[in-house]
Coordinates of C-alpha atoms and ligand atoms in Angstrom, one line a residue:
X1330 CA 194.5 36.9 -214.7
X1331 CA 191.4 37.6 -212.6
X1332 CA 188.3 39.0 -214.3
X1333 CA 187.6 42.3 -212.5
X1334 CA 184.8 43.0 -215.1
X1335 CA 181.6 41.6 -212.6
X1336 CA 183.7 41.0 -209.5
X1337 CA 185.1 44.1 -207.4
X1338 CA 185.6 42.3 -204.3
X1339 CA 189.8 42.7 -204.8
X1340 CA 189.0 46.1 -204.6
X1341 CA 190.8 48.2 -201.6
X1342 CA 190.4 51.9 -201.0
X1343 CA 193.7 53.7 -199.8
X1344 CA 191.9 56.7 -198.2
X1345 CA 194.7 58.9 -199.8
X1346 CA 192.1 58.7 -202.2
X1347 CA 190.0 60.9 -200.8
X1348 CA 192.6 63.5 -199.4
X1349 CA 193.3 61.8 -195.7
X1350 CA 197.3 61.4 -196.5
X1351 CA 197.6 65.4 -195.6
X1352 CA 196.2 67.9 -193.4
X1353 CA 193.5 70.6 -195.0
X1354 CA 192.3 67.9 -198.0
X1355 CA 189.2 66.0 -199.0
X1356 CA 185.9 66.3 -197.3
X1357 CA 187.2 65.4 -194.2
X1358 CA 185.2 62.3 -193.4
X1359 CA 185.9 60.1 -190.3
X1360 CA 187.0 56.8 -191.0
X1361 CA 184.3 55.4 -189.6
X1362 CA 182.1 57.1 -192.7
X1363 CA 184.6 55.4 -195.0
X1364 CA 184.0 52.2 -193.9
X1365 CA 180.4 52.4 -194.3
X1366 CA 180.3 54.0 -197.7
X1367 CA 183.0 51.5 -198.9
X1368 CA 180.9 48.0 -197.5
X1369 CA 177.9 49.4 -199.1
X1370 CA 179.4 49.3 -202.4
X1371 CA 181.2 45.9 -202.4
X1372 CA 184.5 47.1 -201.6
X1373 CA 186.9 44.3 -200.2
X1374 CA 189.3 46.5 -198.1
X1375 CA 190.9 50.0 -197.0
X1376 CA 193.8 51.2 -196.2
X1377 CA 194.2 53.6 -194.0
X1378 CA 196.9 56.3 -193.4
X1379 CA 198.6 56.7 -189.7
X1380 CA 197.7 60.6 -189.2
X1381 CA 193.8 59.4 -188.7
X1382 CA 193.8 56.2 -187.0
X1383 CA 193.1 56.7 -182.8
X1384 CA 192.1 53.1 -181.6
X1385 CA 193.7 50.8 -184.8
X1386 CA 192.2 47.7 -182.4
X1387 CA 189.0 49.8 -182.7
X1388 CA 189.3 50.4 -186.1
X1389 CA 190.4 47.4 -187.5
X1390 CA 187.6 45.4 -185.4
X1391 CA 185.3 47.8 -187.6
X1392 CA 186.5 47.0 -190.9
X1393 CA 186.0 43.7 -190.4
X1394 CA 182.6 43.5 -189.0
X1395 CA 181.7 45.8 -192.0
X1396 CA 183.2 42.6 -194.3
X1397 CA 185.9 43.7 -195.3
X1398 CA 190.0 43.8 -194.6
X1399 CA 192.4 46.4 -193.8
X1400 CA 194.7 45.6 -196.6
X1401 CA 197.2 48.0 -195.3
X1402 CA 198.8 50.6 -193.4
X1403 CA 200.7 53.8 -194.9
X1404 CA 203.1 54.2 -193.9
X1405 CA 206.7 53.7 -192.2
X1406 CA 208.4 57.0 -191.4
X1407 CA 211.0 58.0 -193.8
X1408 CA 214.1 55.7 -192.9
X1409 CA 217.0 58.0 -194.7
X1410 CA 217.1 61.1 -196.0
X1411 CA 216.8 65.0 -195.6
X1412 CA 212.8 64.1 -194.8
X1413 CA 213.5 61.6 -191.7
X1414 CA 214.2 62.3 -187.8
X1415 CA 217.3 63.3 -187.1
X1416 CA 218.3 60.1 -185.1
X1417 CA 218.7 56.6 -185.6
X1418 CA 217.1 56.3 -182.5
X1419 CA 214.0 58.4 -183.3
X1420 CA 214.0 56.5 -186.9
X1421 CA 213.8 53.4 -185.7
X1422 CA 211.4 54.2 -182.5
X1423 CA 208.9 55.4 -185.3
X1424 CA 209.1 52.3 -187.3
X1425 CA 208.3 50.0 -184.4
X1426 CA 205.5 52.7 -183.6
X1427 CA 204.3 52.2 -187.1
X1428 CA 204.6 48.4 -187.1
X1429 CA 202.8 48.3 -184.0
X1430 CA 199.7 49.8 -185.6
X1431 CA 199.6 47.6 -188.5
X1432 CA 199.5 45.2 -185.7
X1433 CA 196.6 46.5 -183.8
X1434 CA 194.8 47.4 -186.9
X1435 CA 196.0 43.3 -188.1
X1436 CA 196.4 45.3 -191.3
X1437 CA 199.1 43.0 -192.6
X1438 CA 201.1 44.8 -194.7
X1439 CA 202.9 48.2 -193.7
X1440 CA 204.2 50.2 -196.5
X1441 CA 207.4 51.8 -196.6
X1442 CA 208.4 55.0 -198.4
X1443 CA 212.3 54.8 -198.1
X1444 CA 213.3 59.0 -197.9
X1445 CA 215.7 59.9 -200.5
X1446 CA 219.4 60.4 -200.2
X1447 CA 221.3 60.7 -196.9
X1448 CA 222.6 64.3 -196.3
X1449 CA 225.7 64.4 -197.0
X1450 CA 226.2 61.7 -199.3
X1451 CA 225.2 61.7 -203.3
X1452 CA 223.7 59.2 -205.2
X1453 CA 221.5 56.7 -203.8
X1454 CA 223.4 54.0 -203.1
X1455 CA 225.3 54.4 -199.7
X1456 CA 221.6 55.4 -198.2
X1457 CA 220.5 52.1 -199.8
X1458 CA 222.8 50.3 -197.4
X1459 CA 221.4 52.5 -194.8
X1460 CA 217.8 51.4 -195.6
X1461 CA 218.5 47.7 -195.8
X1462 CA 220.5 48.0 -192.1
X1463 CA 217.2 49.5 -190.6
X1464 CA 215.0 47.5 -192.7
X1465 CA 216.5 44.3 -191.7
X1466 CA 216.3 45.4 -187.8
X1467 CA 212.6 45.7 -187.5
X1468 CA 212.4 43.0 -189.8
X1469 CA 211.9 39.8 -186.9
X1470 CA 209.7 42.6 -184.9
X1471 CA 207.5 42.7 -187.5
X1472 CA 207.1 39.0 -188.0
X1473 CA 206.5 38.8 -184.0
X1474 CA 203.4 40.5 -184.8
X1475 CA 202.7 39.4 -188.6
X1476 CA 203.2 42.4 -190.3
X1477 CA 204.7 42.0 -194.4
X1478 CA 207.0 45.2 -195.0
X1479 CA 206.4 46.3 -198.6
X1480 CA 209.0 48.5 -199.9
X1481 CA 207.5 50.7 -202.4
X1482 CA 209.8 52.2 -204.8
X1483 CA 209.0 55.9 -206.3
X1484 CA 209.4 57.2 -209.4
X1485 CA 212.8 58.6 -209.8
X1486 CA 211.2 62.3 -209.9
X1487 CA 211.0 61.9 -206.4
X1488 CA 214.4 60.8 -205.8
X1489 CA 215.4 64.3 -204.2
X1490 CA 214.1 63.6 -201.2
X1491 CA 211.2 61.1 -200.9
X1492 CA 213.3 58.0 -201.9
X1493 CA 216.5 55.8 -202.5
X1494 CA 214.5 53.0 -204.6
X1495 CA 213.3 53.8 -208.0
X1496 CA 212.9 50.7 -209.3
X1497 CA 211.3 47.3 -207.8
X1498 CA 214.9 45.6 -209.2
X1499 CA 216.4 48.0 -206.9
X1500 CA 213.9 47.3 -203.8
X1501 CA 214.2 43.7 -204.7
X1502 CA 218.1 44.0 -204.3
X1503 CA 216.5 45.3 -200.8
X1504 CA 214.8 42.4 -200.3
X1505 CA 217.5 39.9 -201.2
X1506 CA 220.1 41.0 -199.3
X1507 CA 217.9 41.0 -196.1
X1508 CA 216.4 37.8 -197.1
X1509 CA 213.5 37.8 -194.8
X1510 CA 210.0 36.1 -195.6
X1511 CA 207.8 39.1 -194.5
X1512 CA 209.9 41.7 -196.8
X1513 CA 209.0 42.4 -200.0
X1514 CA 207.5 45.2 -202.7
X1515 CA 204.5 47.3 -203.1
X1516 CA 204.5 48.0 -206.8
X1517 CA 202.5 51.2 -207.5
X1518 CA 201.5 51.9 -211.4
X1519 CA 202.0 55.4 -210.6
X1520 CA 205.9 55.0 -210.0
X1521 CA 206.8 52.1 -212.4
X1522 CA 204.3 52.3 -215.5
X1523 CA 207.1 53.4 -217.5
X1524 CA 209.7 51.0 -216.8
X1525 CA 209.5 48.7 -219.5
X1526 CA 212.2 46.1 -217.6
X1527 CA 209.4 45.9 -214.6
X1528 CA 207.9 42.1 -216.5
X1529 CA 210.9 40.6 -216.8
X1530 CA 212.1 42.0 -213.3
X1531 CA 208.9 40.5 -211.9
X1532 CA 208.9 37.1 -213.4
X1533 CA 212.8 36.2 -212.4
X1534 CA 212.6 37.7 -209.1
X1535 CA 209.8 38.6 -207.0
X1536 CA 208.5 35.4 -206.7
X1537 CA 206.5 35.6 -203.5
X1538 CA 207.4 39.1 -202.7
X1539 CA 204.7 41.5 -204.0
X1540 CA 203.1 42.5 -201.1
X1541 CA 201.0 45.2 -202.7
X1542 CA 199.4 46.6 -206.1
X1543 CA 198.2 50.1 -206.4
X1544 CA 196.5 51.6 -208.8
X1545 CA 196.0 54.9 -209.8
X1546 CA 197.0 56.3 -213.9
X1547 CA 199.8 58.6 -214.8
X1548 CA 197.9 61.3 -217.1
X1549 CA 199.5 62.9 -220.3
X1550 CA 199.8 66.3 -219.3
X1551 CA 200.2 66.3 -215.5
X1552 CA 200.6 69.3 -213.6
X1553 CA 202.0 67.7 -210.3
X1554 CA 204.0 65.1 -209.3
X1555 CA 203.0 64.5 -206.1
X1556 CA 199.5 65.7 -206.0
X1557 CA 197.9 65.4 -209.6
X1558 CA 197.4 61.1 -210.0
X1559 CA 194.9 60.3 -212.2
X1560 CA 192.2 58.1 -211.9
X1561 CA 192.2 54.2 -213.5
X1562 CA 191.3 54.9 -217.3
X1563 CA 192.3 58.7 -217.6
X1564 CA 196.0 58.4 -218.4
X1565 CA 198.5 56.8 -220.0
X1566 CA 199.5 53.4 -217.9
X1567 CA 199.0 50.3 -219.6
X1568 CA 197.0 48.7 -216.3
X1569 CA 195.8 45.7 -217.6
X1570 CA 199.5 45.0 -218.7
X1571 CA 200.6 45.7 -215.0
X1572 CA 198.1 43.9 -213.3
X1573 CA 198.8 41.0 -215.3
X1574 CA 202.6 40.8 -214.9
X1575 CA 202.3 41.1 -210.8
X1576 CA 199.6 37.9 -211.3
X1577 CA 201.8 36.2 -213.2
X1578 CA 204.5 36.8 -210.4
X1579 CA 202.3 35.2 -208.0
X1580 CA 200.5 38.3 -206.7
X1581 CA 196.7 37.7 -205.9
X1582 CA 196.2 40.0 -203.3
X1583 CA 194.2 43.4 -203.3
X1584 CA 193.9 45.5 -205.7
X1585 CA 194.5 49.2 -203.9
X1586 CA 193.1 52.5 -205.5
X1587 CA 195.4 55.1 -204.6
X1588 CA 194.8 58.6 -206.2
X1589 CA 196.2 61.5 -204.5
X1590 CA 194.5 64.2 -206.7
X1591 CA 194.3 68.1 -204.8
X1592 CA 192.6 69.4 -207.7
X1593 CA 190.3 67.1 -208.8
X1594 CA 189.2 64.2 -207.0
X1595 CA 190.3 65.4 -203.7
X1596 CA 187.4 68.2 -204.4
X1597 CA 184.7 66.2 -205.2
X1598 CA 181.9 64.5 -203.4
X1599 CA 183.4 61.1 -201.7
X1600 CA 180.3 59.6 -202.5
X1601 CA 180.4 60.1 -206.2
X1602 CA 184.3 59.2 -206.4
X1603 CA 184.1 55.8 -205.3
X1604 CA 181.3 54.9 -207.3
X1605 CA 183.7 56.2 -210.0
X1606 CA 186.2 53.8 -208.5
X1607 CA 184.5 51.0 -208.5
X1608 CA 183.2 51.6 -212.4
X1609 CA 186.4 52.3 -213.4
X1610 CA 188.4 49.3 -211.2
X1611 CA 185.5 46.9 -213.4
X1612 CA 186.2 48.4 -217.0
X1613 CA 189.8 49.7 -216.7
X1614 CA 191.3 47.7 -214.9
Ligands
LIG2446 ZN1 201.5 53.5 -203.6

């Protein structure tokens, strides 16, 4: 397992972090201030969000002249459920639109978030097919232009709408049955902490298929489910044991901080938050 303890340079900032995943949060910095304020305290990526990226060749060419990578992109549009567009065809024009960024931005790795169940149908499993059938037709498109898909399962609280794959057994399942090199996971303490099959899932399956890590913590008492993540250290996730078993399934990429926090965080200082980041990434993590 790495030593995070002196070295922070696996550290990526997913600017959800600081409120930029939705309209009327954070301080409202450009992304042009995040990238400064990140290189000047060692950070090794960011990840942006599509809703503030303009000129991702632009942008990209920034992050990188600053030192550092875009480790990501978030995210796909919803692919089933109440939450997508309405057509196939508008579906899967917004996935190439989102893949194309990730392109331009030569971010890598383009997150999905699934959507929940298919209106109409109940259970998850008939809009898991669904997933896998769009999933596997951008899948080639994506490779053109070497982007990794990471399916990111959710916790199951957000089943209702936000996705069909709780688990990373059941985006693996995903994965196998598309059985394309540049598909794989994004495991997210935040939706899997508690799933005390995730090791052994891990070690018999993903092989090379963890695209992504995020960190966050899942606090005791938490008043939101979507919008009250804690940060590394201040909850309940056992991170070290996380980290650890996505290493030991071959995962040495970056490490990405991912706290989408309205009522704390999000109203602080972004200065003083990812110093907080990097302190805790070091001791917690
Ligand atoms: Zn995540």
């Amino acid at each position: 397992m790495r030593d995070f303890s002196t070295d922070h340079s696996a550290l990526a900032l997913n600017t959800a972090t600081l409120g930029h995943n939705l309209d009327g949060h954070g301080a409202g910095w450009s992304p042009e201030q995040v990238i400064y304020a990140c290189a000047d305290r060692g950070y090794g990526g960011i990840v942006f969000w599509r809703r503030e990226v303009k000129k991702p060749i632009r942008l990209g060419n920034a992050v990188r002249a600053a030192g550092m990578k875009v480790a990501g992109l978030c995210r796909s549009p919803f692919l089933t459920g109440s939450l997508a567009h309405t057509s196939d065809q508008k579906i899967m024009d917004d996935f190439y639109a989102s893949i194309d960024m990730a392109a331009a931005l030569e971010a890598g790795v383009l997150t999905i978030v699934t959507g929940g169940p298919e209106p109409g149908t109940k259970g998850v499993l008939q809009s898991q097919k669904i997933l896998t059938e769009r999933v596997a037709r951008a899948a080639d498109y994506a490779a053109a232009r070497n982007v990794n898909l990471a399916l990111e399962p959710l916790n199951p609280a957000y089943g209702g709408n936000r996705t069909c794959l709780m688990t990373v057994a059941d985006a693996l399942n995903v994965c196998d049955v598309i059985n394309a090199p540049n598909v794989g996971v994004a495991v997210d303490v935040y939706h899997v902490w508690w799933d005390t099959t995730l090791v052994q899932t891990l070690a018999q399956r993903a092989k090379s298929r963890i695209f992504g890590f995020h960190l966050c913590d899942w606090l005791e008492d938490t008043s939101d489910i979507l919008l009250d993540r804690g940060m590394m250290g201040d909850g309940v996730a056992d991170l070290r044991a996380l980290r650890s078993a996505v290493e030991s399934a071959g995962y040495h990429g970056m490490c990405e901080v991912e706290i989408f926090s309205a009522k704390n965080w999000w109203q602080r200082d972004p200065q003083g938050v990812l110093d907080v980041i990097v302190d805790r990434f070091r001791k917690c993590c």
